[in-house]
CSV table of C-alpha atoms in Angstrom, one decimal:
chain,number,residue,atom,x,y,z
A,1,UNK,CA,-34.5,69.5,-172.7
A,2,UNK,CA,-32.1,68.1,-169.8
A,3,UNK,CA,-29.1,66.0,-170.7
A,4,UNK,CA,-29.2,63.5,-167.9
A,5,UNK,CA,-25.0,62.5,-168.8
A,6,UNK,CA,-24.4,65.5,-167.3
A,7,UNK,CA,-25.4,64.9,-165.0
A,8,UNK,CA,-29.4,66.8,-163.2
A,9,UNK,CA,-28.6,70.3,-161.9
A,10,UNK,CA,-30.1,70.9,-158.7
A,11,UNK,CA,-30.1,74.8,-157.3
A,12,UNK,CA,-29.9,75.2,-153.0
A,13,UNK,CA,-30.5,79.1,-151.9
A,14,UNK,CA,-29.3,79.8,-148.7
A,15,UNK,CA,-31.4,82.9,-147.3
A,16,UNK,CA,-29.8,85.1,-143.9
A,17,UNK,CA,-29.0,88.6,-143.7
A,18,UNK,CA,-26.4,87.8,-141.2
A,19,UNK,CA,-24.0,84.4,-143.2
A,20,UNK,CA,-24.6,86.9,-146.4
A,21,UNK,CA,-22.8,89.3,-145.2
A,22,UNK,CA,-19.6,87.0,-143.4
A,23,UNK,CA,-20.8,87.9,-139.8
A,24,UNK,CA,-22.7,83.8,-139.5
A,25,UNK,CA,-21.3,80.8,-140.7
A,26,UNK,CA,-24.1,79.1,-143.4
A,27,UNK,CA,-25.1,75.8,-142.4
A,28,UNK,CA,-27.9,75.0,-145.5
A,29,UNK,CA,-26.1,75.1,-147.9
A,30,UNK,CA,-23.4,72.4,-146.5
A,31,UNK,CA,-26.5,70.5,-144.5
A,32,UNK,CA,-28.5,70.2,-148.1
A,33,UNK,CA,-25.2,69.4,-149.6
A,34,UNK,CA,-24.4,66.8,-147.3
A,35,UNK,CA,-28.1,65.4,-147.3
A,36,UNK,CA,-28.4,65.3,-151.7
A,37,UNK,CA,-25.0,63.5,-151.6
A,38,UNK,CA,-26.1,60.9,-149.5
A,39,UNK,CA,-29.4,60.1,-150.5
A,40,UNK,CA,-29.7,60.6,-154.3
A,41,UNK,CA,-28.4,57.5,-156.4
A,42,UNK,CA,-27.7,59.5,-159.8
A,43,UNK,CA,-25.4,62.3,-160.7
A,44,UNK,CA,-25.8,65.5,-159.6
A,45,UNK,CA,-24.2,68.8,-160.2
A,46,UNK,CA,-25.1,72.3,-158.1
A,47,UNK,CA,-25.2,75.3,-158.3
A,48,UNK,CA,-25.8,77.5,-154.5
A,49,UNK,CA,-26.5,81.6,-153.8
A,50,UNK,CA,-26.2,82.6,-150.3
A,51,UNK,CA,-28.4,85.7,-150.3
A,52,UNK,CA,-30.2,88.0,-147.9
A,53,UNK,CA,-33.3,88.5,-146.7
A,54,UNK,CA,-34.6,90.7,-149.7
A,55,UNK,CA,-37.6,89.9,-151.7
A,56,UNK,CA,-36.8,91.1,-155.4
A,57,UNK,CA,-33.7,89.6,-155.3
A,58,UNK,CA,-34.5,85.6,-154.3
A,59,UNK,CA,-36.9,86.1,-156.7
A,60,UNK,CA,-34.5,86.9,-159.3
A,61,UNK,CA,-32.3,84.4,-157.6
A,62,UNK,CA,-34.7,82.1,-158.4
A,63,UNK,CA,-35.2,83.0,-161.9
A,64,UNK,CA,-31.7,82.4,-162.7
A,65,UNK,CA,-31.3,79.3,-160.9
A,66,UNK,CA,-34.8,78.0,-163.3
A,67,UNK,CA,-34.5,79.5,-166.8
A,68,UNK,CA,-30.9,80.9,-166.9
A,69,UNK,CA,-29.2,77.5,-165.8
A,70,UNK,CA,-32.4,75.5,-166.2
A,71,UNK,CA,-32.0,73.3,-162.5
A,72,UNK,CA,-34.9,70.6,-162.8
A,73,UNK,CA,-35.4,71.1,-158.5
A,74,UNK,CA,-34.7,74.2,-156.7
A,75,UNK,CA,-34.5,73.7,-152.8
A,76,UNK,CA,-34.5,77.2,-150.3
A,77,UNK,CA,-33.1,77.5,-147.2
A,78,UNK,CA,-34.0,80.3,-144.1
A,79,UNK,CA,-37.0,82.9,-144.6
A,80,UNK,CA,-39.6,80.8,-143.4
A,81,UNK,CA,-40.7,82.2,-139.8
A,82,UNK,CA,-43.4,85.1,-139.8
A,83,UNK,CA,-40.5,87.3,-138.5
A,84,UNK,CA,-40.6,90.8,-140.7
A,85,UNK,CA,-37.4,90.0,-143.1
A,86,UNK,CA,-38.4,86.6,-143.1
A,87,UNK,CA,-39.9,86.7,-146.8
A,88,UNK,CA,-39.3,83.6,-148.5
A,89,UNK,CA,-42.6,82.1,-149.4
A,90,UNK,CA,-43.6,85.5,-150.6
A,91,UNK,CA,-40.5,85.5,-153.3
A,92,UNK,CA,-41.7,81.8,-153.9
A,93,UNK,CA,-45.2,82.8,-154.4
A,94,UNK,CA,-44.6,85.2,-157.0
A,95,UNK,CA,-42.0,83.5,-159.4
A,96,UNK,CA,-44.5,80.0,-159.1
A,97,UNK,CA,-47.1,79.3,-161.6
A,98,UNK,CA,-48.8,76.2,-160.2
A,99,UNK,CA,-49.0,76.1,-156.2
A,100,UNK,CA,-47.6,73.1,-154.7
A,101,UNK,CA,-49.4,72.9,-150.7
A,102,UNK,CA,-48.6,69.2,-150.3
A,103,UNK,CA,-44.7,69.8,-149.7
A,104,UNK,CA,-45.2,72.6,-147.7
A,105,UNK,CA,-48.0,70.4,-145.0
A,106,UNK,CA,-46.3,67.4,-145.1
A,107,UNK,CA,-42.8,69.7,-143.7
A,108,UNK,CA,-44.6,70.8,-140.8
A,109,UNK,CA,-46.1,67.7,-140.0
A,110,UNK,CA,-43.3,65.9,-139.9
A,111,UNK,CA,-42.0,69.3,-137.8
A,112,UNK,CA,-44.7,68.9,-135.1
A,113,UNK,CA,-43.1,65.6,-133.6
A,114,UNK,CA,-40.3,67.4,-132.2
A,115,UNK,CA,-41.7,70.9,-131.6
A,116,UNK,CA,-44.4,72.9,-131.1
A,117,UNK,CA,-43.5,76.2,-132.9
A,118,UNK,CA,-43.6,73.8,-136.2
A,119,UNK,CA,-47.1,76.0,-136.7
A,120,UNK,CA,-44.9,79.0,-137.2
A,121,UNK,CA,-43.4,77.7,-140.5
A,122,UNK,CA,-44.7,79.0,-143.8
A,123,UNK,CA,-42.8,76.7,-146.4
A,124,UNK,CA,-43.8,76.8,-149.6
A,125,UNK,CA,-43.3,74.9,-152.8
A,126,UNK,CA,-43.7,75.5,-156.7
A,127,UNK,CA,-43.8,74.8,-160.3
A,128,UNK,CA,-41.7,77.2,-162.7
A,129,UNK,CA,-42.5,76.7,-166.3
A,130,UNK,CA,-41.5,78.9,-169.2
A,131,UNK,CA,-41.9,77.1,-172.7
A,132,UNK,CA,-39.6,74.4,-173.0
A,133,UNK,CA,-38.4,73.9,-169.0
A,134,UNK,CA,-40.2,73.9,-165.6
A,135,UNK,CA,-38.7,72.9,-162.0
A,136,UNK,CA,-39.8,72.6,-158.4
A,137,UNK,CA,-39.1,74.9,-156.0
A,138,UNK,CA,-39.2,73.8,-152.4
A,139,UNK,CA,-38.4,76.0,-149.6
A,140,UNK,CA,-36.6,74.1,-145.9
A,141,UNK,CA,-36.3,74.9,-142.5
A,142,UNK,CA,-33.1,76.8,-141.9
A,143,UNK,CA,-31.2,75.1,-138.8
A,144,UNK,CA,-30.1,71.8,-140.3
A,145,UNK,CA,-31.5,68.8,-138.1
A,146,UNK,CA,-34.8,69.9,-139.5
A,147,UNK,CA,-33.5,70.1,-143.1
A,148,UNK,CA,-33.0,66.2,-142.8
A,149,UNK,CA,-35.7,65.8,-141.0
A,150,UNK,CA,-38.3,67.2,-142.9
A,151,UNK,CA,-36.6,65.6,-146.5
A,152,UNK,CA,-36.5,62.0,-145.5
A,153,UNK,CA,-39.0,61.4,-143.0
A,154,UNK,CA,-38.7,59.9,-139.5
A,155,UNK,CA,-38.1,56.4,-138.8
A,156,UNK,CA,-38.6,54.1,-135.8
A,157,UNK,CA,-36.4,52.3,-133.0
A,158,UNK,CA,-36.7,49.6,-136.2
A,159,UNK,CA,-35.9,51.2,-138.7
A,160,UNK,CA,-39.3,51.1,-140.4
A,161,UNK,CA,-40.6,54.7,-141.5
A,162,UNK,CA,-42.8,55.7,-139.0
A,163,UNK,CA,-43.8,59.2,-141.2
A,164,UNK,CA,-42.8,59.9,-144.9
A,165,UNK,CA,-40.4,62.4,-145.6
A,166,UNK,CA,-41.3,65.2,-148.8
A,167,UNK,CA,-38.8,63.8,-151.2
A,168,UNK,CA,-40.0,60.9,-151.6
A,169,UNK,CA,-42.4,62.5,-153.5
A,170,UNK,CA,-40.0,64.4,-155.2
A,171,UNK,CA,-38.5,62.2,-158.1
A,172,UNK,CA,-41.5,61.2,-159.5
A,173,UNK,CA,-42.8,65.1,-159.3
A,174,UNK,CA,-40.2,66.1,-161.2
A,175,UNK,CA,-40.8,63.3,-164.0
A,176,UNK,CA,-44.3,64.8,-164.2
A,177,UNK,CA,-42.6,68.1,-165.0
A,178,UNK,CA,-40.4,66.8,-167.7
A,179,UNK,CA,-37.0,66.8,-166.2
A,180,UNK,CA,-34.8,64.0,-165.2
A,181,UNK,CA,-35.6,60.2,-163.8
A,182,UNK,CA,-34.2,61.0,-160.0
A,183,UNK,CA,-33.0,57.5,-158.2
A,184,UNK,CA,-32.1,57.6,-154.6
A,185,UNK,CA,-31.2,55.9,-152.1
A,186,UNK,CA,-33.6,53.8,-150.7
A,187,UNK,CA,-31.8,53.3,-147.1
A,188,UNK,CA,-31.6,56.8,-146.8
A,189,UNK,CA,-34.8,58.0,-148.7
A,190,UNK,CA,-37.4,55.2,-151.0
A,191,UNK,CA,-38.2,58.2,-153.7
A,192,UNK,CA,-41.9,56.7,-154.5
A,193,UNK,CA,-43.3,56.0,-157.9
A,194,UNK,CA,-46.1,53.6,-159.9
A,195,UNK,CA,-45.4,50.7,-161.3
A,196,UNK,CA,-45.7,51.8,-164.7
A,197,UNK,CA,-43.2,54.9,-164.1
A,198,UNK,CA,-40.8,52.9,-163.2
A,199,UNK,CA,-37.3,52.2,-165.1
A,200,UNK,CA,-35.5,48.9,-165.1
A,201,UNK,CA,-32.1,49.5,-163.8
A,202,UNK,CA,-28.9,49.3,-165.5
């Protein structure tokens, strides 16, 4: 079981041939780190990986982060389009034990508010389970703005939520698979849990 006193362990994987070769500056991991820092009020630690668009390596990295390091949440960025080298969804589905299609559906719904090409994205989410551990794995877009938008959702000029981001459902999902209790900064992203699942804040 995860020791919550040590902080929640989250894996971040940026998947890019050019960035992994050093010819392009990776923007995915910094964008994810910055968003999580602003959105989570729980203590957390990160394990980060920058790898090429190679299906075998993506699968091995996902398995390492979940099975060996015991991350409860793994976020990938990059490699989800229709190009031949985009194989992140295939690798993710290969290591998953349960599909979570609602996450990908909502990511595309959010992105369609900005660009019609959102329908070309193939992001997926899965649960990976072992005998004594489980983790949620989610594919995110490659651009920093799109990462923030899909995680956080859309607000109107009055500050009210217009379209829900996907992260609002993540903490309760982690609860259901036996992971640590994740709390969020409501001003950035308010986690939703049924009343029966709420814990009193100390």
